[in-house]
Amino acid sequence: MNAVIPHASAEPVPRRGEGEPHATGPWRIAAAGPVPEQLAETLRELLAPHLPGRLLPAGSDDPAAHVLVLALDDAPPAAAARTTVGVAPDGGAHPADEAYRLRVTANGIECRARTVEGVFRAATSAVQLIATAGAGGELPFQEVTDAPRYAWRGLMVDPARTFLTPDELRRIIDLAALYKLNVLHLHLTDNEGWRIELPSFPRLTSAAGEAPVRAFYTVAEFRSLQEYAARRFVTVVPEIDLPGHCGMLREAVPGLAEAPAPAGLKGRFPFVPPLDLTDGATRATVARLLAEVCALTDGPFVHVGADEAFGATAESFAASVRELRTLVRQFGKNPVAWQESSRAGIDPRDIVQHWVDVPMMDLPDTEEELAARPELVAAGQTLAFIKTLKKFFAPTDQDVARVVEGGGRVLLSPQSHLYLDRPYATRFAPPEQTEAAESLGFDSYRPRGVEHAASWEPAAYAIPDDCVAGVEATLFAERFEGFDDVTVLLLPRLASVAEAAWCGRAPEWAEYRERLGRHGRMWNERGLAHFATTEVPWAG
């Protein structure tokens, strides 16, 4: 009946009035009653690429135009019976009411919900209906009722390694909003770069401030990005990655104390030494940093990293994580951290992002198995190095259990399916994108097709509902650069993550690939490069 993603079940409704609405005609947006006009203006911005010259300005009353109606309605949609679980990204005690009802009539499309946020979710479905309409532009009469399964539905991008301009981030925010994602997690710091201006620490961004492009976000730009996202009901979560991944911080602020290393490991591997936050001067510096970041952040969450602290003892790492959590809470925000943080103890306030375990890493055990993995051989990995990695990551196999036992919340971001820096399998590449399939993505991951990402089941981890924070896709940027590379790796896989996060289950592939095939045109109209996998029948 429709190609909406995430899946929105539609029921046909009787034809009322003469004619049938067509996406190809002129359209206007009408905000009814108490719906703020700003919401209508935001929808005009999202619709504009798909209705060039046919989206009428505010105040138009052209009787020939189809109307996209935005209205509040006290009657709950039937889909509101779906239980929403997880952490509210706006910091509310309970998940937002995002249930909506959408109806296609002879006059256009009606978007109704009990909340303005619900009306917006309905309107993004309307944008997709218009952008993915058939060749003749017909919009079949139908009624959709819908509501989300998970409250936190996120996307992480990595401007620390591949800088994204503010305008490029706005385009990603628009894309996230169209697929009903409501969190943009920004990995702002790493060994390669520090991308947020902190006025008290000008040296952190001085190297990134040279011509021709200033590669960091000023205070004003970061505030503006958050305001832009909020108008699309997307919460921005900044990440300051500590106590590891601190190369740029060490370069800008010399003399920070090194964490004590496990016996026999100091200096053996080329990793930047993690910080020791039990050192008073180092803690004071980090406290000043986090105070500024928290003050700049409109949303309720700040991510503190806590992953891959290679070269720190377990005791030192745990002590540093506890200090990071304490500082963020002291400055009025809620800390989020990667799953390794569970080893510092868990209480019900903690949100822990699950990304890996040893089986998920899909690494060989023998020289023969390594030889059969050309991507690992090409990356220069040896069996000795792989064994060391497995030993280092062995505690990850118990991290989720630690979170559940401590009453914390798990944010699901498994590397196996939701790390979108995984290379595409070349056998699914159209000829013109074979090179992209071979070169894009993290070179140690086994290449996969789009169907693999779409097969992910959130329920596979058997985590109790009250211990789930939500779902978040990630796109780390060690092995590519440029905005087109970002969107090629995101699309089409981000759509299936959005569907699993909203619906709570993997789509049925045969049906889903047909819907997905109608979204290529929508991405083209938005100027977003994508991987045109041969697994999908793309519509013209």
Short mmCIF file of C-alpha atoms in Angstrom, two decimals, residues 231-540:
data_model
loop_
_atom_site.label_atom_id
_atom_site.label_comp_id
_atom_site.label_asym_id
_atom_site.label_seq_id
_atom_site.Cartn_x
_atom_site.Cartn_y
_atom_site.Cartn_z
CA ARG A 231 12.81 21.76 15.75
CA ARG A 232 12.91 18.28 14.21
CA PHE A 233 12.53 16.55 17.59
CA VAL A 234 16.13 15.31 17.50
CA THR A 235 18.28 15.55 20.64
CA VAL A 236 22.02 16.18 20.17
CA VAL A 237 24.30 14.15 22.46
CA PRO A 238 27.96 15.30 22.39
CA GLU A 239 30.68 12.77 23.12
CA ILE A 240 33.98 13.71 24.78
CA ASP A 241 35.87 10.41 24.59
CA LEU A 242 37.93 9.74 27.74
CA PRO A 243 40.04 8.40 29.44
CA GLY A 244 41.44 6.78 26.27
CA HIS A 245 41.30 8.22 22.73
CA CYS A 246 42.86 11.36 24.17
CA GLY A 247 45.72 12.09 21.76
CA MET A 248 44.50 15.52 20.72
CA LEU A 249 43.84 16.49 24.34
CA ARG A 250 47.35 15.41 25.35
CA GLU A 251 48.83 17.43 22.48
CA ALA A 252 46.94 20.57 23.48
CA VAL A 253 47.38 20.19 27.25
CA PRO A 254 50.81 18.68 27.95
CA GLY A 255 51.58 17.02 31.25
CA LEU A 256 48.34 15.14 31.87
CA ALA A 257 48.99 12.08 34.01
CA GLU A 258 49.17 8.67 32.35
CA ALA A 259 47.13 5.79 33.72
CA PRO A 260 49.26 3.03 35.23
CA ALA A 261 49.74 0.26 32.66
CA PRO A 262 49.25 -3.46 33.27
CA ALA A 263 52.47 -5.36 33.92
CA GLY A 264 54.40 -6.01 30.73
CA LEU A 265 52.20 -3.85 28.47
CA LYS A 266 53.67 -0.38 28.83
CA GLY A 267 54.99 0.80 25.49
CA ARG A 268 54.27 -2.46 23.67
CA PHE A 269 51.47 -1.17 21.44
CA PRO A 270 51.15 2.12 19.55
CA PHE A 271 48.22 3.49 21.57
CA VAL A 272 48.00 6.89 23.25
CA PRO A 273 48.25 6.34 27.03
CA PRO A 274 44.86 6.84 28.74
CA LEU A 275 44.43 9.54 31.35
CA ASP A 276 44.65 8.93 35.08
CA LEU A 277 41.76 10.87 36.60
CA THR A 278 42.83 9.99 40.13
CA ASP A 279 45.64 12.51 39.60
CA GLY A 280 44.40 15.81 41.04
CA ALA A 281 45.71 18.12 38.31
CA THR A 282 44.41 15.87 35.52
CA ARG A 283 41.00 15.60 37.16
CA ALA A 284 40.85 19.39 37.54
CA THR A 285 41.60 19.88 33.84
CA VAL A 286 38.96 17.35 32.78
CA ALA A 287 36.49 18.96 35.18
CA ARG A 288 36.98 22.34 33.48
CA LEU A 289 36.53 20.72 30.06
CA LEU A 290 33.35 18.90 31.00
CA ALA A 291 31.90 21.94 32.76
CA GLU A 292 32.10 23.88 29.50
CA VAL A 293 30.72 21.02 27.40
CA CYS A 294 27.78 20.52 29.78
CA ALA A 295 27.04 24.24 29.80
CA LEU A 296 26.95 24.25 25.97
CA THR A 297 24.64 21.22 25.78
CA ASP A 298 20.89 21.87 25.61
CA GLY A 299 19.88 18.22 25.95
CA PRO A 300 20.11 16.17 29.13
CA PHE A 301 22.91 13.77 28.07
CA VAL A 302 26.68 13.98 27.61
CA HIS A 303 28.59 10.91 26.41
CA VAL A 304 31.96 10.35 28.11
CA GLY A 305 33.35 7.58 25.90
CA ALA A 306 35.13 5.08 28.18
CA ASP A 307 35.94 2.65 25.36
CA GLU A 308 39.19 0.96 24.38
CA ALA A 309 41.37 2.35 27.18
CA PHE A 310 44.35 0.31 25.95
CA GLY A 311 47.24 0.45 28.38
CA ALA A 312 45.36 1.20 31.64
CA THR A 313 44.98 -1.17 34.54
CA ALA A 314 41.46 -2.31 35.36
CA GLU A 315 41.59 -0.43 38.66
CA SER A 316 42.77 2.82 37.07
CA PHE A 317 40.17 2.59 34.30
CA ALA A 318 37.31 1.99 36.73
CA ALA A 319 38.39 4.90 38.92
CA SER A 320 38.55 7.24 35.91
CA VAL A 321 35.09 6.20 34.70
CA ARG A 322 33.61 6.86 38.13
CA GLU A 323 35.18 10.33 38.12
CA LEU A 324 33.78 11.07 34.64
CA ARG A 325 30.26 10.06 35.69
CA THR A 326 30.49 12.11 38.87
CA LEU A 327 31.65 15.21 37.01
CA VAL A 328 28.93 15.07 34.36
CA ARG A 329 26.26 14.68 37.03
CA GLN A 330 27.83 17.49 39.05
CA PHE A 331 27.41 19.75 36.01
CA GLY A 332 23.72 18.89 35.61
CA LYS A 333 23.77 16.28 32.84
CA ASN A 334 23.30 12.52 32.62
CA PRO A 335 26.34 10.51 31.53
CA VAL A 336 26.26 7.93 28.74
CA ALA A 337 29.29 5.69 28.08
CA TRP A 338 30.39 2.72 26.02
CA GLN A 339 29.92 -0.74 27.50
CA GLU A 340 33.39 -1.00 29.03
CA SER A 341 32.18 1.52 31.62
CA SER A 342 30.09 -1.26 33.19
CA ARG A 343 33.29 -2.49 34.85
CA ALA A 344 33.33 0.63 37.03
CA GLY A 345 30.06 -0.47 38.65
CA ILE A 346 26.45 0.12 37.60
CA ASP A 347 23.46 1.73 39.23
CA PRO A 348 19.99 2.42 37.80
CA ARG A 349 21.03 5.87 36.55
CA ASP A 350 23.65 4.50 34.16
CA ILE A 351 23.19 4.21 30.38
CA VAL A 352 25.73 1.90 28.74
CA GLN A 353 26.16 1.56 24.98
CA HIS A 354 26.66 -2.08 23.92
CA TRP A 355 28.83 -2.37 20.83
CA VAL A 356 30.92 -5.55 20.93
CA ASP A 357 31.69 -8.97 22.35
CA VAL A 358 34.34 -11.43 21.22
CA PRO A 359 32.03 -13.62 19.07
CA MET A 360 30.71 -10.48 17.38
CA MET A 361 34.24 -9.47 16.39
CA ASP A 362 34.26 -12.43 13.97
CA LEU A 363 38.02 -13.01 14.23
CA PRO A 364 39.97 -16.14 13.17
CA ASP A 365 41.57 -18.62 15.58
CA THR A 366 44.14 -20.22 13.26
CA GLU A 367 46.56 -19.24 10.52
CA GLU A 368 44.36 -21.09 8.03
CA GLU A 369 41.30 -19.12 9.08
CA LEU A 370 43.29 -15.88 8.89
CA ALA A 371 44.45 -16.72 5.36
CA ALA A 372 40.81 -17.09 4.36
CA ARG A 373 40.08 -13.51 5.47
CA PRO A 374 41.70 -11.27 2.83
CA GLU A 375 40.40 -8.10 4.46
CA LEU A 376 42.35 -8.91 7.65
CA VAL A 377 45.48 -9.91 5.77
CA ALA A 378 45.33 -6.71 3.73
CA ALA A 379 44.97 -4.70 6.96
CA GLY A 380 48.25 -6.22 8.18
CA GLN A 381 46.77 -8.18 11.06
CA THR A 382 48.70 -11.15 12.42
CA LEU A 383 47.43 -14.05 14.49
CA ALA A 384 49.50 -12.83 17.46
CA PHE A 385 47.87 -9.39 17.27
CA ILE A 386 44.40 -10.94 16.92
CA LYS A 387 44.98 -13.13 20.00
CA THR A 388 46.00 -10.03 21.96
CA LEU A 389 42.84 -8.25 20.82
CA LYS A 390 40.67 -11.16 21.90
CA LYS A 391 42.31 -11.21 25.30
CA PHE A 392 41.80 -7.47 25.72
CA PHE A 393 38.14 -7.68 24.66
CA ALA A 394 37.35 -10.86 26.63
CA PRO A 395 35.59 -8.92 29.44
CA THR A 396 33.09 -7.54 26.90
CA ASP A 397 31.32 -10.91 26.92
CA GLN A 398 29.98 -10.10 30.41
CA ASP A 399 29.33 -6.36 30.05
CA VAL A 400 25.61 -6.58 29.21
CA ALA A 401 25.02 -8.96 32.12
CA ARG A 402 26.75 -6.47 34.43
CA VAL A 403 24.43 -3.69 33.30
CA VAL A 404 21.29 -5.77 33.74
CA GLU A 405 22.38 -7.02 37.17
CA GLY A 406 23.08 -3.45 38.28
CA GLY A 407 19.72 -2.17 37.06
CA GLY A 408 21.21 0.12 34.40
CA ARG A 409 20.06 0.62 30.80
CA VAL A 410 21.59 -0.86 27.65
CA LEU A 411 21.71 1.19 24.46
CA LEU A 412 21.93 -1.35 21.63
CA SER A 413 24.62 -0.59 19.01
CA PRO A 414 26.05 -4.02 18.10
CA GLN A 415 29.05 -3.91 15.81
CA SER A 416 27.73 -6.97 13.97
CA HIS A 417 24.85 -5.08 12.32
CA LEU A 418 24.60 -1.45 13.47
CA TYR A 419 28.18 -0.31 12.78
CA LEU A 420 27.58 1.23 9.38
CA ASP A 421 31.29 1.66 8.65
CA ARG A 422 31.27 -2.02 7.65
CA PRO A 423 32.29 -2.34 3.96
CA TYR A 424 29.71 -3.42 1.42
CA ALA A 425 30.24 -6.80 -0.22
CA THR A 426 31.52 -6.14 -3.74
CA ARG A 427 29.34 -8.88 -5.22
CA PHE A 428 26.33 -6.58 -4.62
CA ALA A 429 27.94 -3.47 -6.10
CA PRO A 430 26.78 -2.05 -9.44
CA PRO A 431 29.79 -1.62 -11.75
CA GLU A 432 30.09 2.11 -11.12
CA GLN A 433 30.33 1.54 -7.35
CA THR A 434 32.71 -1.43 -7.19
CA GLU A 435 35.58 0.85 -6.21
CA ALA A 436 33.52 2.42 -3.43
CA ALA A 437 32.60 -1.02 -2.09
CA GLU A 438 36.28 -1.98 -2.06
CA SER A 439 37.58 1.23 -0.46
CA LEU A 440 34.94 2.49 1.97
CA GLY A 441 34.54 1.27 5.52
CA PHE A 442 36.69 -0.17 8.26
CA ASP A 443 39.09 -2.58 6.60
CA SER A 444 39.05 -5.22 9.36
CA TYR A 445 35.31 -5.91 9.14
CA ARG A 446 33.96 -8.71 6.98
CA PRO A 447 32.11 -7.07 4.03
CA ARG A 448 28.35 -7.68 4.03
CA GLY A 449 25.27 -6.91 1.98
CA VAL A 450 22.35 -4.67 2.89
CA GLU A 451 20.16 -7.68 3.71
CA HIS A 452 22.58 -8.51 6.52
CA ALA A 453 22.02 -5.14 8.22
CA ALA A 454 18.26 -5.49 7.71
CA SER A 455 18.22 -8.88 9.45
CA TRP A 456 19.02 -7.43 12.88
CA GLU A 457 16.57 -8.33 15.64
CA PRO A 458 16.62 -6.06 18.72
CA ALA A 459 15.00 -8.77 20.84
CA ALA A 460 17.84 -11.25 20.17
CA TYR A 461 19.68 -10.13 23.31
CA ALA A 462 16.85 -11.12 25.68
CA ILE A 463 17.33 -7.94 27.72
CA PRO A 464 14.34 -7.09 29.94
CA ASP A 465 12.38 -4.10 28.67
CA ASP A 466 13.14 -2.07 31.78
CA CYS A 467 16.88 -2.48 31.09
CA VAL A 468 16.77 -1.26 27.47
CA ALA A 469 17.64 2.37 26.72
CA GLY A 470 17.03 2.11 22.98
CA VAL A 471 18.79 1.57 19.65
CA GLU A 472 21.58 3.52 17.95
CA ALA A 473 23.47 3.04 14.68
CA THR A 474 27.07 4.24 14.50
CA LEU A 475 29.34 5.44 11.71
CA PHE A 476 32.97 5.78 12.76
CA ALA A 477 35.21 7.46 10.22
CA GLU A 478 38.73 6.03 10.40
CA ARG A 479 38.76 4.85 6.76
CA PHE A 480 36.99 7.44 4.62
CA GLU A 481 36.54 11.17 4.16
CA GLY A 482 33.98 13.52 2.66
CA PHE A 483 30.24 13.88 2.95
CA ASP A 484 29.41 11.60 0.01
CA ASP A 485 31.38 8.78 1.65
CA VAL A 486 29.34 9.31 4.82
CA THR A 487 25.99 9.09 3.05
CA VAL A 488 27.01 6.12 0.89
CA LEU A 489 27.83 4.17 4.04
CA LEU A 490 24.63 5.32 5.75
CA LEU A 491 22.31 4.64 2.85
CA PRO A 492 20.53 2.35 2.38
CA ARG A 493 21.42 0.62 5.68
CA LEU A 494 20.27 3.39 8.01
CA ALA A 495 16.69 2.85 6.87
CA SER A 496 16.57 -0.72 8.21
CA VAL A 497 18.05 0.36 11.55
CA ALA A 498 15.34 3.00 11.79
CA GLU A 499 12.70 0.37 11.04
CA ALA A 500 14.00 -2.00 13.73
CA ALA A 501 14.20 0.83 16.26
CA TRP A 502 10.66 2.07 15.55
CA CYS A 503 8.93 -1.28 15.01
CA GLY A 504 10.98 -3.36 17.43
CA ARG A 505 11.76 -6.08 14.91
CA ALA A 506 13.58 -6.76 11.66
CA PRO A 507 11.59 -6.21 8.47
CA GLU A 508 10.58 -9.12 6.27
CA TRP A 509 13.23 -8.83 3.56
CA ALA A 510 11.19 -9.65 0.44
CA GLU A 511 8.59 -7.02 1.30
CA TYR A 512 11.08 -4.51 2.72
CA ARG A 513 13.36 -4.48 -0.33
CA GLU A 514 10.39 -3.41 -2.47
CA ARG A 515 9.68 -0.47 -0.17
CA LEU A 516 13.37 0.41 0.06
CA GLY A 517 13.66 0.46 -3.72
CA ARG A 518 11.38 3.51 -3.86
CA HIS A 519 13.59 5.54 -1.52
CA GLY A 520 16.52 5.95 -3.90
CA ARG A 521 14.65 8.67 -5.75
CA MET A 522 13.98 10.47 -2.46
CA TRP A 523 17.70 10.43 -1.59
CA ASN A 524 18.58 11.68 -5.07
CA GLU A 525 16.15 14.57 -4.70
CA ARG A 526 17.89 15.47 -1.44
CA GLY A 527 21.33 15.25 -3.09
CA LEU A 528 22.40 12.30 -0.92
CA ALA A 529 24.74 9.75 -2.50
CA HIS A 530 23.87 6.12 -1.69
CA PHE A 531 25.02 2.58 -2.41
CA ALA A 532 22.74 1.21 -5.13
CA THR A 533 23.05 -2.42 -4.06
CA THR A 534 21.89 -5.01 -6.57
CA GLU A 535 19.95 -6.67 -3.73
CA VAL A 536 17.23 -4.03 -4.15
CA PRO A 537 14.95 -3.35 -7.16
CA TRP A 538 15.45 0.42 -7.38
CA ALA A 539 12.57 2.40 -8.85
CA GLY A 540 13.31 4.91 -11.57
#
